[in-house]
């Protein structure tokens, strides 16, 4: 399938989401915890210091002029088939988190990151910045298979004062296995790696095995492709998924067994 057709399909999915999404202010959501998140967390603005830090991150990344090869891990990008080396800033424009969704990650980190955070797919650190800023006293383990990406992200984040991150160059499976062997338990997960069906299911299951009893798992790009649509549908049916929230780009899974099984499509 051509990239033009992929983009058209994604746009069509967005229209369907816009028509079906509800609960913008939390109305109709029965769970008090989920209502509070949507009513307050989604609508409240970020602290100005977070916005300033995000600007500093982009400016610092722009000053890295050495070209690096693009990653060949995962299912690739809908936006660019180009695999030639280029500057980190140019790559980040394609793979980096948007301001809107980065600030949402910050809020989710503030709400749920106190027990530690695991990010699968550092990229160049744009999402890592928001996750680490939301829970500055928590450890953020972030895993990236592309060494040049990981080293660039580490250098840039350290330059802007982000010190609570642990960037590891490893496969997602090996890293989650190591955390499990160490009896680690984390409260918040952000999966932004291989955008295909089976790996997404595997990474989700691996996260549930090392999550706290009330862990929250965020999956990026849940409607990015037919594979990701299928993965999202499958995950919603798992017994470990108690409440699922579809924000079109993000899918948020709440694993607390005390919650009644529900699904919400929320306008964001």
Short mmCIF file of C-alpha atoms in Angstrom, two decimals:
data_model
loop_
_atom_site.label_atom_id
_atom_site.label_comp_id
_atom_site.label_asym_id
_atom_site.label_seq_id
_atom_site.Cartn_x
_atom_site.Cartn_y
_atom_site.Cartn_z
CA UNK A 1 0.00 0.00 0.00
CA UNK A 2 1.37 3.44 -0.92
CA UNK A 3 2.08 6.06 1.70
CA UNK A 4 -0.54 8.33 0.14
CA UNK A 5 -3.16 5.63 0.68
CA UNK A 6 -1.94 5.12 4.24
CA UNK A 7 -2.28 8.81 4.98
CA UNK A 8 -5.78 8.83 3.48
CA UNK A 9 -6.79 5.85 5.63
CA UNK A 10 -5.41 7.57 8.72
CA UNK A 11 -7.36 10.73 7.89
CA UNK A 12 -10.54 8.70 7.43
CA UNK A 13 -10.01 7.06 10.83
CA UNK A 14 -9.58 10.50 12.36
CA UNK A 15 -12.96 11.61 10.97
CA UNK A 16 -14.62 8.51 12.47
CA UNK A 17 -12.93 9.24 15.81
CA UNK A 18 -14.16 12.84 15.76
CA UNK A 19 -17.72 11.65 15.14
CA UNK A 20 -17.67 8.98 17.85
CA UNK A 21 -15.60 10.61 20.59
CA UNK A 22 -17.33 11.96 23.68
CA UNK A 23 -16.63 12.78 27.33
CA UNK A 24 -14.50 15.87 26.62
CA UNK A 25 -15.05 17.19 30.15
CA UNK A 26 -15.51 13.78 31.70
CA UNK A 27 -19.30 13.72 31.50
CA UNK A 28 -20.64 10.18 31.16
CA UNK A 29 -17.54 8.59 32.71
CA UNK A 30 -18.58 6.60 35.78
CA UNK A 31 -15.18 5.87 37.29
CA UNK A 32 -14.17 8.74 39.65
CA UNK A 33 -10.48 8.20 38.89
CA UNK A 34 -10.95 8.36 35.12
CA UNK A 35 -13.39 11.26 35.40
CA UNK A 36 -10.82 13.25 37.40
CA UNK A 37 -8.13 12.58 34.82
CA UNK A 38 -10.28 13.67 31.88
CA UNK A 39 -11.96 16.58 33.66
CA UNK A 40 -8.82 18.05 35.17
CA UNK A 41 -5.76 16.42 33.67
CA UNK A 42 -6.77 16.80 30.04
CA UNK A 43 -8.00 20.37 30.30
CA UNK A 44 -5.56 22.05 32.69
CA UNK A 45 -2.61 23.84 31.13
CA UNK A 46 0.98 22.82 31.78
CA UNK A 47 3.26 24.84 34.00
CA UNK A 48 5.14 27.52 32.07
CA UNK A 49 8.46 25.97 33.10
CA UNK A 50 7.55 22.81 31.16
CA UNK A 51 6.89 24.85 28.03
CA UNK A 52 10.18 26.71 28.45
CA UNK A 53 12.01 23.41 28.89
CA UNK A 54 10.43 21.98 25.73
CA UNK A 55 11.66 25.00 23.79
CA UNK A 56 15.14 24.58 25.26
CA UNK A 57 15.11 20.92 24.21
CA UNK A 58 14.33 21.80 20.59
CA UNK A 59 16.90 24.60 20.49
CA UNK A 60 19.59 22.35 21.95
CA UNK A 61 18.75 19.58 19.48
CA UNK A 62 19.07 22.04 16.59
CA UNK A 63 22.62 22.81 17.65
CA UNK A 64 23.59 19.18 17.04
CA UNK A 65 24.71 19.46 13.42
CA UNK A 66 26.32 16.05 12.97
CA UNK A 67 24.17 13.85 10.73
CA UNK A 68 23.10 10.46 12.06
CA UNK A 69 21.55 7.47 10.26
CA UNK A 70 17.79 7.05 10.53
CA UNK A 71 16.53 4.13 12.55
CA UNK A 72 15.46 0.99 10.73
CA UNK A 73 13.84 -0.52 13.82
CA UNK A 74 10.10 -1.13 13.96
CA UNK A 75 7.53 -0.62 11.24
CA UNK A 76 8.89 2.68 9.97
CA UNK A 77 7.25 6.04 9.29
CA UNK A 78 4.21 6.92 7.29
CA UNK A 79 5.71 10.28 6.55
CA UNK A 80 9.11 9.63 5.01
CA UNK A 81 10.64 6.61 3.26
CA UNK A 82 14.02 8.38 3.31
CA UNK A 83 16.75 6.40 5.07
CA UNK A 84 19.66 8.78 4.41
CA UNK A 85 21.54 10.22 7.40
CA UNK A 86 20.42 13.68 8.43
CA UNK A 87 20.45 16.00 11.44
CA UNK A 88 18.75 14.98 14.69
CA UNK A 89 16.43 18.00 14.46
CA UNK A 90 15.21 16.88 11.03
CA UNK A 91 14.58 13.35 12.28
CA UNK A 92 12.80 14.66 15.36
CA UNK A 93 10.39 16.64 13.19
CA UNK A 94 9.22 13.29 11.83
CA UNK A 95 9.31 11.04 14.88
CA UNK A 96 9.13 13.46 17.81
CA UNK A 97 6.09 13.97 20.00
CA UNK A 98 3.86 16.96 19.27
CA UNK A 99 3.48 19.77 21.82
CA UNK A 100 -0.15 18.76 22.46
CA UNK A 101 0.62 15.12 23.13
CA UNK A 102 3.89 15.85 24.89
CA UNK A 103 2.06 18.00 27.41
CA UNK A 104 -0.46 15.20 27.87
CA UNK A 105 2.42 12.83 28.66
CA UNK A 106 3.62 15.35 31.22
CA UNK A 107 0.20 15.35 32.89
CA UNK A 108 -0.05 11.56 32.83
CA UNK A 109 3.43 11.37 34.35
CA UNK A 110 2.35 13.78 37.07
CA UNK A 111 -0.72 11.65 37.82
CA UNK A 112 0.78 8.15 37.57
CA UNK A 113 4.59 8.30 37.46
CA UNK A 114 5.40 8.23 41.16
CA UNK A 115 6.36 4.51 41.13
CA UNK A 116 8.73 4.84 38.20
CA UNK A 117 8.35 5.03 34.44
CA UNK A 118 9.41 2.84 31.53
CA UNK A 119 9.50 4.21 27.99
CA UNK A 120 9.94 1.73 25.15
CA UNK A 121 11.31 3.81 22.29
CA UNK A 122 13.37 6.84 23.31
CA UNK A 123 13.79 8.21 19.81
CA UNK A 124 15.61 11.50 20.28
CA UNK A 125 14.11 12.13 23.69
CA UNK A 126 11.19 14.47 22.97
CA UNK A 127 8.64 12.32 24.84
CA UNK A 128 11.26 11.41 27.43
CA UNK A 129 11.56 15.09 28.33
CA UNK A 130 7.86 15.36 29.16
CA UNK A 131 7.75 12.07 31.09
CA UNK A 132 10.80 13.00 33.17
CA UNK A 133 9.53 16.53 33.82
CA UNK A 134 6.17 15.26 35.08
CA UNK A 135 7.79 13.12 37.79
CA UNK A 136 11.16 14.73 38.56
CA UNK A 137 11.72 12.57 41.66
CA UNK A 138 10.96 9.31 39.85
CA UNK A 139 13.36 7.26 37.76
CA UNK A 140 12.56 7.14 34.06
CA UNK A 141 14.03 4.10 32.31
CA UNK A 142 13.94 4.66 28.57
CA UNK A 143 14.97 2.03 26.03
CA UNK A 144 16.22 2.66 22.50
CA UNK A 145 17.66 0.20 20.00
CA UNK A 146 19.43 2.84 17.89
CA UNK A 147 22.66 3.85 19.65
CA UNK A 148 23.02 7.20 17.83
CA UNK A 149 19.49 8.18 18.86
CA UNK A 150 20.10 7.14 22.47
CA UNK A 151 23.41 8.99 22.77
CA UNK A 152 21.99 12.14 21.19
CA UNK A 153 18.93 12.08 23.46
CA UNK A 154 21.08 11.58 26.56
CA UNK A 155 23.40 14.46 25.69
CA UNK A 156 20.59 16.89 24.85
CA UNK A 157 18.47 16.07 27.91
CA UNK A 158 21.45 16.38 30.23
CA UNK A 159 22.27 19.78 28.74
CA UNK A 160 18.81 21.10 29.65
CA UNK A 161 19.00 19.72 33.18
CA UNK A 162 17.00 16.48 32.96
CA UNK A 163 18.82 14.15 35.35
CA UNK A 164 16.27 11.49 36.37
CA UNK A 165 16.60 9.40 33.20
CA UNK A 166 18.35 6.10 32.59
CA UNK A 167 18.76 5.56 28.83
CA UNK A 168 19.50 1.98 27.84
CA UNK A 169 20.54 0.74 24.40
CA UNK A 170 18.79 -2.60 24.31
CA UNK A 171 15.88 -4.49 22.81
CA UNK A 172 12.55 -3.93 24.53
CA UNK A 173 12.17 -7.62 25.33
CA UNK A 174 15.61 -7.94 26.91
CA UNK A 175 15.11 -4.83 29.02
CA UNK A 176 11.67 -5.80 30.34
CA UNK A 177 13.07 -9.27 31.09
CA UNK A 178 15.93 -7.73 33.07
CA UNK A 179 13.55 -5.54 35.08
CA UNK A 180 11.39 -8.59 35.81
CA UNK A 181 14.42 -10.59 37.00
CA UNK A 182 15.31 -7.70 39.31
CA UNK A 183 11.75 -7.80 40.71
CA UNK A 184 11.21 -4.25 39.55
CA UNK A 185 7.71 -2.77 39.61
CA UNK A 186 6.84 0.38 37.70
CA UNK A 187 3.66 2.45 37.61
CA UNK A 188 3.65 4.08 34.18
CA UNK A 189 4.61 2.78 30.74
CA UNK A 190 4.84 4.46 27.34
CA UNK A 191 5.08 2.07 24.38
CA UNK A 192 6.31 3.81 21.24
CA UNK A 193 8.33 1.23 19.38
CA UNK A 194 7.63 -1.39 16.76
CA UNK A 195 4.28 -0.34 15.28
CA UNK A 196 3.15 -3.79 14.23
CA UNK A 197 0.68 -6.30 15.60
CA UNK A 198 2.58 -9.07 17.35
CA UNK A 199 5.39 -6.95 18.87
CA UNK A 200 2.84 -4.47 20.25
CA UNK A 201 0.94 -7.28 21.99
CA UNK A 202 4.18 -8.75 23.31
CA UNK A 203 5.41 -5.41 24.68
CA UNK A 204 2.05 -4.77 26.35
CA UNK A 205 2.11 -8.17 28.06
CA UNK A 206 5.71 -7.62 29.16
CA UNK A 207 4.75 -4.30 30.73
CA UNK A 208 1.86 -5.85 32.67
CA UNK A 209 4.30 -8.38 34.12
CA UNK A 210 6.45 -5.65 35.67
CA UNK A 211 3.71 -3.15 36.50
CA UNK A 212 2.30 -2.25 39.89
CA UNK A 213 -1.25 -3.39 40.65
CA UNK A 214 -2.59 -0.04 39.43
CA UNK A 215 -0.17 0.48 36.53
CA UNK A 216 -1.11 2.67 33.58
CA UNK A 217 0.11 1.78 30.08
CA UNK A 218 0.10 4.31 27.22
CA UNK A 219 0.38 3.01 23.67
CA UNK A 220 1.32 5.46 20.93
CA UNK A 221 -0.18 5.52 17.43
CA UNK A 222 -3.00 3.04 18.07
CA UNK A 223 -4.64 3.86 14.71
CA UNK A 224 -1.40 4.34 12.76
CA UNK A 225 -1.99 1.23 10.62
CA UNK A 226 -4.31 -1.75 10.26
CA UNK A 227 -1.85 -3.72 12.39
CA UNK A 228 -2.05 -1.17 15.18
CA UNK A 229 -5.85 -1.08 14.95
CA UNK A 230 -5.90 -4.85 15.41
CA UNK A 231 -3.43 -4.69 18.28
CA UNK A 232 -5.52 -2.06 20.07
CA UNK A 233 -8.70 -4.13 19.65
CA UNK A 234 -6.95 -7.22 21.02
CA UNK A 235 -5.47 -5.40 24.00
CA UNK A 236 -8.86 -3.98 24.99
CA UNK A 237 -10.14 -7.55 25.36
CA UNK A 238 -7.35 -8.71 27.68
CA UNK A 239 -8.31 -9.39 31.28
CA UNK A 240 -5.38 -7.19 32.36
CA UNK A 241 -7.08 -4.24 30.65
CA UNK A 242 -9.71 -2.92 33.04
CA UNK A 243 -10.37 0.52 31.53
CA UNK A 244 -9.27 1.61 28.07
CA UNK A 245 -9.31 5.19 26.79
CA UNK A 246 -9.00 5.94 23.06
CA UNK A 247 -7.59 9.42 22.34
CA UNK A 248 -6.96 8.54 18.67
CA UNK A 249 -3.19 8.91 18.87
CA UNK A 250 -2.79 7.48 22.37
CA UNK A 251 -4.49 4.46 23.85
CA UNK A 252 -4.41 4.46 27.66
CA UNK A 253 -4.88 1.24 29.61
CA UNK A 254 -5.66 1.13 33.33
CA UNK A 255 -4.82 -2.26 34.86
CA UNK A 256 -6.24 -1.83 38.38
CA UNK A 257 -8.44 -4.90 38.95
CA UNK A 258 -10.74 -2.88 41.21
CA UNK A 259 -11.97 -0.91 38.20
CA UNK A 260 -15.04 -2.07 36.32
CA UNK A 261 -14.20 -3.06 32.74
CA UNK A 262 -15.06 -0.11 30.49
CA UNK A 263 -13.97 1.51 27.24
CA UNK A 264 -14.16 5.22 26.46
CA UNK A 265 -13.46 7.14 23.27
CA UNK A 266 -12.57 10.59 24.55
CA UNK A 267 -12.30 13.76 22.48
CA UNK A 268 -8.85 15.25 22.92
#
